[in-house]
Coordinates of C-alpha atoms and ligand atoms in Angstrom, one line a residue:
M95 CA 5.9 -1.3 17.1
K96 CA 5.6 -4.9 15.9
T97 CA 7.5 -8.0 16.7
W98 CA 9.1 -10.1 14.0
N99 CA 6.4 -12.7 14.5
E100 CA 3.7 -10.1 13.9
L101 CA 5.6 -8.9 10.8
T102 CA 5.6 -12.5 9.5
D103 CA 1.8 -12.1 8.9
T104 CA 2.4 -9.3 6.5
Q105 CA 5.4 -10.9 4.7
P106 CA 5.4 -14.6 5.3
R107 CA 8.3 -15.4 3.1
V108 CA 10.7 -12.4 3.6
V109 CA 10.4 -12.1 7.4
P110 CA 11.3 -15.7 8.4
F111 CA 14.2 -15.6 6.0
L112 CA 15.6 -12.4 7.6
M113 CA 15.0 -13.8 11.1
R114 CA 17.0 -16.9 10.2
S115 CA 19.8 -14.7 8.8
L116 CA 19.8 -12.7 12.1
E117 CA 19.8 -15.9 14.2
K118 CA 22.8 -17.3 12.3
D119 CA 24.5 -13.9 12.2
R120 CA 24.7 -14.2 8.4
L121 CA 23.4 -10.9 7.1
S122 CA 24.4 -9.9 3.5
H123 CA 26.1 -6.7 2.6
A124 CA 23.2 -5.6 0.4
Y125 CA 19.5 -6.5 0.2
I126 CA 17.0 -5.3 -2.3
F127 CA 13.5 -5.0 -0.8
A128 CA 11.2 -5.0 -3.8
G129 CA 7.5 -4.5 -3.6
E130 CA 4.6 -2.1 -3.9
S131 CA 4.1 0.9 -1.7
G132 CA 2.5 -0.3 1.6
T133 CA 4.0 -3.8 1.7
G134 CA 6.1 -2.9 4.7
K135 CA 9.6 -2.4 3.2
Q136 CA 10.5 0.5 5.3
E137 CA 9.1 -1.0 8.5
I138 CA 11.0 -4.2 8.0
A139 CA 14.2 -2.3 7.1
L140 CA 13.9 -0.5 10.4
Q141 CA 13.2 -3.7 12.3
L142 CA 16.2 -5.4 10.8
T143 CA 18.4 -2.5 11.7
K144 CA 17.1 -2.4 15.2
S145 CA 17.7 -6.1 15.6
Y146 CA 21.3 -5.5 14.6
F147 CA 22.0 -2.6 16.9
C148 CA 19.7 -3.2 19.9
R149 CA 21.5 -3.7 23.2
E150 CA 18.5 -5.3 25.0
K151 CA 17.2 -7.7 22.4
Q152 CA 15.6 -11.0 23.2
G153 CA 16.7 -13.5 20.7
V154 CA 16.3 -11.6 17.4
E155 CA 13.5 -9.3 18.8
P156 CA 14.6 -5.7 19.3
C157 CA 13.4 -4.0 22.5
H158 CA 12.1 -0.8 20.8
Q159 CA 13.1 1.1 23.9
C160 CA 16.9 1.3 24.3
V161 CA 18.9 4.3 23.0
D162 CA 19.8 2.5 19.7
C163 CA 16.2 1.4 19.0
N164 CA 14.9 4.9 19.7
R165 CA 17.5 6.6 17.6
I166 CA 16.8 4.3 14.7
E167 CA 13.1 4.9 15.0
K168 CA 13.6 8.6 15.0
G169 CA 16.0 8.5 12.1
N170 CA 19.0 10.0 14.0
H171 CA 21.2 7.0 14.8
P172 CA 24.8 7.9 14.0
D173 CA 25.5 4.6 12.2
V174 CA 22.3 4.4 10.3
H175 CA 21.5 6.5 7.3
L176 CA 18.3 7.1 5.5
V177 CA 18.8 8.2 1.9
A178 CA 15.9 9.3 -0.3
P179 CA 15.9 11.0 -3.7
D180 CA 17.0 14.7 -3.7
G181 CA 14.6 15.9 -6.5
A182 CA 14.3 13.3 -9.2
S183 CA 17.3 11.2 -8.4
I184 CA 19.7 10.0 -5.7
K185 CA 23.0 11.6 -6.6
K186 CA 26.6 10.6 -6.1
H187 CA 27.2 13.5 -3.7
Q188 CA 24.4 12.2 -1.4
V189 CA 26.1 8.9 -1.0
E190 CA 29.6 10.3 -0.7
F191 CA 28.5 12.8 1.9
L192 CA 27.3 10.0 4.0
Q193 CA 30.4 8.0 3.5
K194 CA 32.5 10.9 4.8
E195 CA 30.2 11.5 7.7
F196 CA 30.4 7.8 8.6
T197 CA 34.2 8.0 8.6
Y198 CA 34.2 11.0 10.9
R199 CA 31.5 9.8 13.3
G200 CA 31.7 6.1 13.1
M201 CA 32.7 5.8 16.7
E202 CA 29.7 4.1 18.3
S203 CA 30.1 0.8 16.5
S204 CA 32.0 -0.4 13.5
Y205 CA 28.9 -1.4 11.6
K206 CA 27.0 1.0 9.3
V207 CA 23.6 0.7 7.7
Y208 CA 22.2 2.5 4.7
I209 CA 18.5 2.5 4.1
I210 CA 17.9 3.8 0.6
S211 CA 14.3 4.6 -0.4
E212 CA 13.4 4.5 -4.1
A213 CA 16.8 3.0 -4.8
D214 CA 15.9 2.7 -8.5
K215 CA 16.4 6.5 -8.6
M216 CA 20.1 6.2 -7.8
T217 CA 22.2 7.6 -10.6
A218 CA 24.8 5.3 -12.0
S219 CA 27.6 7.1 -10.3
A220 CA 25.8 7.1 -6.9
A221 CA 25.2 3.4 -7.3
N222 CA 28.8 2.7 -8.2
S223 CA 30.0 4.8 -5.3
L224 CA 27.8 2.8 -2.9
L225 CA 28.9 -0.5 -4.3
K226 CA 32.6 0.4 -3.9
F227 CA 31.9 1.3 -0.3
L228 CA 30.0 -1.9 0.4
E229 CA 33.0 -3.9 -0.7
E230 CA 35.6 -2.3 1.6
P231 CA 36.4 -5.0 4.1
E232 CA 37.5 -2.5 6.8
S233 CA 34.1 -0.8 7.0
P234 CA 31.4 -3.4 7.4
T235 CA 28.3 -2.0 5.9
M236 CA 24.8 -3.2 5.1
A237 CA 22.7 -1.5 2.4
L238 CA 18.9 -2.0 2.3
L239 CA 17.7 -0.9 -1.1
L240 CA 14.0 -0.2 -1.2
T241 CA 12.2 -0.1 -4.5
E242 CA 8.9 -0.4 -6.2
R243 CA 10.6 -0.8 -9.6
E244 CA 13.2 -3.5 -9.2
S245 CA 13.7 -3.8 -12.9
S246 CA 14.9 -0.2 -13.0
L247 CA 17.9 -1.0 -10.7
L248 CA 21.3 -1.1 -12.3
P249 CA 22.3 -4.7 -13.2
T250 CA 25.6 -4.2 -11.2
V251 CA 23.5 -3.4 -8.1
R252 CA 21.1 -6.3 -8.6
S253 CA 23.9 -8.8 -9.2
R254 CA 25.6 -7.9 -5.9
S255 CA 22.5 -7.8 -3.7
Q256 CA 20.3 -10.4 -2.2
Q257 CA 16.8 -9.8 -3.7
L258 CA 13.7 -10.2 -1.5
S259 CA 10.3 -9.8 -3.1
F260 CA 7.6 -8.3 -0.9
S261 CA 4.2 -9.6 -1.7
P262 CA 1.1 -7.4 -1.7
L263 CA -0.8 -7.5 1.6
S264 CA -4.1 -9.3 1.9
K265 CA -7.2 -7.0 1.8
Q266 CA -7.8 -7.5 5.4
L267 CA -4.3 -6.7 6.5
F268 CA -4.1 -3.8 4.2
A269 CA -7.4 -2.4 5.7
E270 CA -5.8 -2.7 9.2
K271 CA -2.7 -1.0 8.0
L272 CA -4.8 1.9 6.6
Q273 CA -6.5 2.2 10.0
E274 CA -3.1 2.5 11.6
H275 CA -2.5 5.4 9.1
G276 CA -5.6 7.1 10.4
F277 CA -8.2 6.0 7.8
P278 CA -11.7 5.6 9.2
R279 CA -12.7 1.9 9.4
L280 CA -15.5 1.9 6.8
S281 CA -13.3 3.9 4.3
S282 CA -10.4 1.5 4.9
L283 CA -12.5 -1.6 4.1
L284 CA -13.6 0.1 0.8
V285 CA -10.2 1.3 -0.2
A286 CA -8.6 -2.1 0.5
E287 CA -10.9 -3.5 -2.2
I288 CA -9.9 -0.9 -4.7
T289 CA -6.1 -1.1 -4.2
T290 CA -3.4 -2.6 -1.9
N291 CA -1.0 0.2 -2.9
L292 CA -0.5 2.6 0.0
E293 CA 0.2 5.6 -2.3
H294 CA -2.9 5.0 -4.4
A295 CA -4.9 4.5 -1.2
S296 CA -3.6 7.9 0.2
Q297 CA -4.6 9.6 -3.1
L298 CA -8.1 8.2 -2.8
N299 CA -8.4 9.4 0.8
D300 CA -7.1 12.9 -0.1
G301 CA -9.6 15.6 1.0
D302 CA -11.8 12.9 2.5
W303 CA -12.7 11.9 -1.0
I304 CA -13.3 8.2 -0.2
A305 CA -15.8 8.9 2.6
Q306 CA -17.7 11.4 0.4
A307 CA -17.8 9.0 -2.5
R308 CA -18.8 6.2 -0.3
S309 CA -21.9 8.0 1.0
V310 CA -22.9 9.1 -2.5
V311 CA -22.6 5.5 -3.9
I312 CA -24.9 4.4 -1.1
Q313 CA -27.4 7.1 -1.9
L314 CA -27.2 6.6 -5.7
M315 CA -27.7 2.8 -5.5
G316 CA -30.4 3.0 -2.9
E317 CA -32.3 5.5 -5.1
L318 CA -31.7 3.3 -8.2
Y319 CA -33.8 0.6 -6.7
L320 CA -36.2 2.5 -4.4
R321 CA -36.7 6.0 -5.9
P322 CA -35.5 5.8 -9.5
N323 CA -36.8 9.2 -10.4
Q324 CA -34.1 10.8 -8.3
V325 CA -31.1 8.9 -9.7
L326 CA -30.2 11.2 -12.6
L327 CA -30.4 14.2 -10.4
T328 CA -28.1 12.7 -7.8
L329 CA -25.7 11.6 -10.6
Q330 CA -25.6 15.2 -11.9
D331 CA -25.4 17.0 -8.6
K332 CA -23.3 14.8 -6.4
W333 CA -21.7 12.0 -8.4
L334 CA -20.2 13.7 -11.4
P335 CA -18.6 16.6 -9.4
L336 CA -16.9 14.0 -7.2
C337 CA -15.5 12.0 -10.1
K338 CA -13.5 14.4 -12.2
E339 CA -10.2 12.5 -12.4
K340 CA -10.0 9.2 -14.4
S341 CA -8.8 7.4 -11.3
Q342 CA -11.8 8.6 -9.4
Q343 CA -14.1 7.6 -12.2
E344 CA -12.6 4.1 -12.1
A345 CA -12.8 3.9 -8.3
G346 CA -16.4 5.1 -8.5
L347 CA -17.4 2.2 -10.8
D348 CA -15.5 -0.2 -8.6
M349 CA -17.6 1.0 -5.6
I350 CA -20.8 0.4 -7.5
L351 CA -19.5 -3.1 -8.3
F352 CA -18.8 -3.8 -4.6
W353 CA -22.2 -2.5 -3.6
L354 CA -23.9 -4.9 -6.0
R355 CA -21.6 -7.8 -5.0
D356 CA -22.6 -7.1 -1.3
L357 CA -26.2 -7.5 -2.4
L358 CA -25.3 -10.8 -3.9
Y359 CA -23.4 -11.8 -0.7
I360 CA -26.6 -11.1 1.3
Q361 CA -28.5 -13.4 -1.0
T362 CA -26.0 -16.2 -0.6
G363 CA -25.5 -15.7 3.2
K364 CA -21.9 -14.4 3.0
T365 CA -22.6 -11.5 5.3
D366 CA -19.1 -11.4 6.9
A367 CA -17.6 -10.4 3.5
L368 CA -19.5 -7.1 3.1
V369 CA -17.6 -4.1 1.8
F370 CA -20.4 -1.8 3.1
P371 CA -21.2 -3.6 6.3
D372 CA -23.3 -0.7 7.7
Q373 CA -25.7 -1.2 4.8
K374 CA -26.8 -4.7 5.9
E375 CA -30.3 -3.7 6.7
Q376 CA -30.9 -1.9 3.5
Y377 CA -29.5 -4.8 1.5
E378 CA -31.7 -7.3 3.3
Q379 CA -34.8 -5.3 2.3
L380 CA -33.7 -4.9 -1.3
A381 CA -32.7 -8.6 -1.5
L382 CA -36.3 -9.5 -1.1
S383 CA -37.3 -7.9 -4.3
I384 CA -34.3 -8.5 -6.6
S385 CA -33.2 -11.9 -7.9
Q386 CA -29.6 -13.2 -8.0
K387 CA -30.0 -13.3 -11.8
Q388 CA -30.9 -9.6 -11.9
I389 CA -27.9 -8.7 -9.7
S390 CA -25.6 -10.7 -12.0
R391 CA -26.9 -8.8 -15.0
H392 CA -26.3 -5.5 -13.2
L393 CA -22.8 -6.6 -12.3
S394 CA -22.1 -7.3 -16.0
G395 CA -23.4 -3.9 -16.8
V396 CA -20.8 -2.3 -14.5
L397 CA -18.0 -4.4 -16.1
E398 CA -19.2 -3.1 -19.5
A399 CA -19.2 0.4 -18.2
K400 CA -15.6 -0.1 -17.0
R401 CA -14.6 -1.2 -20.5
H402 CA -16.3 1.9 -22.0
L403 CA -14.5 4.1 -19.6
N404 CA -11.2 2.5 -20.6
A405 CA -12.0 3.1 -24.2
N406 CA -12.4 6.8 -23.3
V407 CA -16.2 7.1 -23.7
N408 CA -17.5 10.2 -22.0
Y409 CA -18.0 9.5 -18.3
Q410 CA -21.4 11.0 -18.0
L411 CA -22.7 8.9 -20.9
V412 CA -21.1 5.8 -19.4
M413 CA -22.8 6.4 -16.1
E414 CA -26.2 7.4 -17.5
K415 CA -26.2 4.3 -19.7
L416 CA -25.3 2.1 -16.8
L417 CA -27.9 3.5 -14.4
L418 CA -30.7 3.3 -17.1
S419 CA -29.7 -0.3 -18.0
I420 CA -30.0 -1.3 -14.3
Q421 CA -33.5 0.3 -14.1
E422 CA -34.7 -1.7 -17.1
V423 CA -34.4 -5.1 -15.6
Ligands
ZN246 ZN1 16.6 -1.9 21.7

């Protein structure tokens, strides 16, 4: 559980703004939290809700321990409702069901909070129903509309909400976040270079793919410089079976790019920026026999391979051409 101040590191514009609104007791009826998966929309929505309901808060900091905080965290607070798409959309009956429920059970406090995930999936009638409810003065309500596709929200919703843009996390913070989600440290460093979108990161980690791909990249690149006869065999036996999907093929080329960039970092003394920090010794050995100019040429080769992949050239051909071109110089 983080404090508001810790959350400020992840969203340095949005969080201080919300803290000030809490301090001044000037929360809006509706906020749009817009940003990619993994930018902390849900976490900050829960924090804001806890700050509102917490009975033991210090300043604006919720205690994370009282009954209200606990119920909000577990998703069973009677005055807080989490709404997510039922199938492809959020339908009118989902919103109306909650409104009825609130009317029956709204005994604990007079204030209600809706946290709506993927709010862009609200049907027009669900959105209108929600807006009507938000504007009833006798039932003070706050809606937190979370979305990755702000432009798909209805104009009526956008015009009546305060819009807050969540920026992508820095690579370092994102890697830490992935570790909180159970990613091994070395995999998290690598994934954070490829994407800062949590959903994409989870796909890459699916079935331990990233850890496997990571070890094959290390093998492939080591062989390329030290035992070049092995390379095409490793490509055939280990690399190609791992890179069946286009997204995996792209990520694979990115990993080769980061591996080469690491080698360049070693040459230029930037050792704290390594994406494969456990390979430092191997890099240091290789760096003795390869010039910066050669590495730069190899990096250009990877960029060209990426262009070919995007132009739908056969992946095996792209990879063979790349590996052979690196061997040439
Ligand atoms: Zn509390």
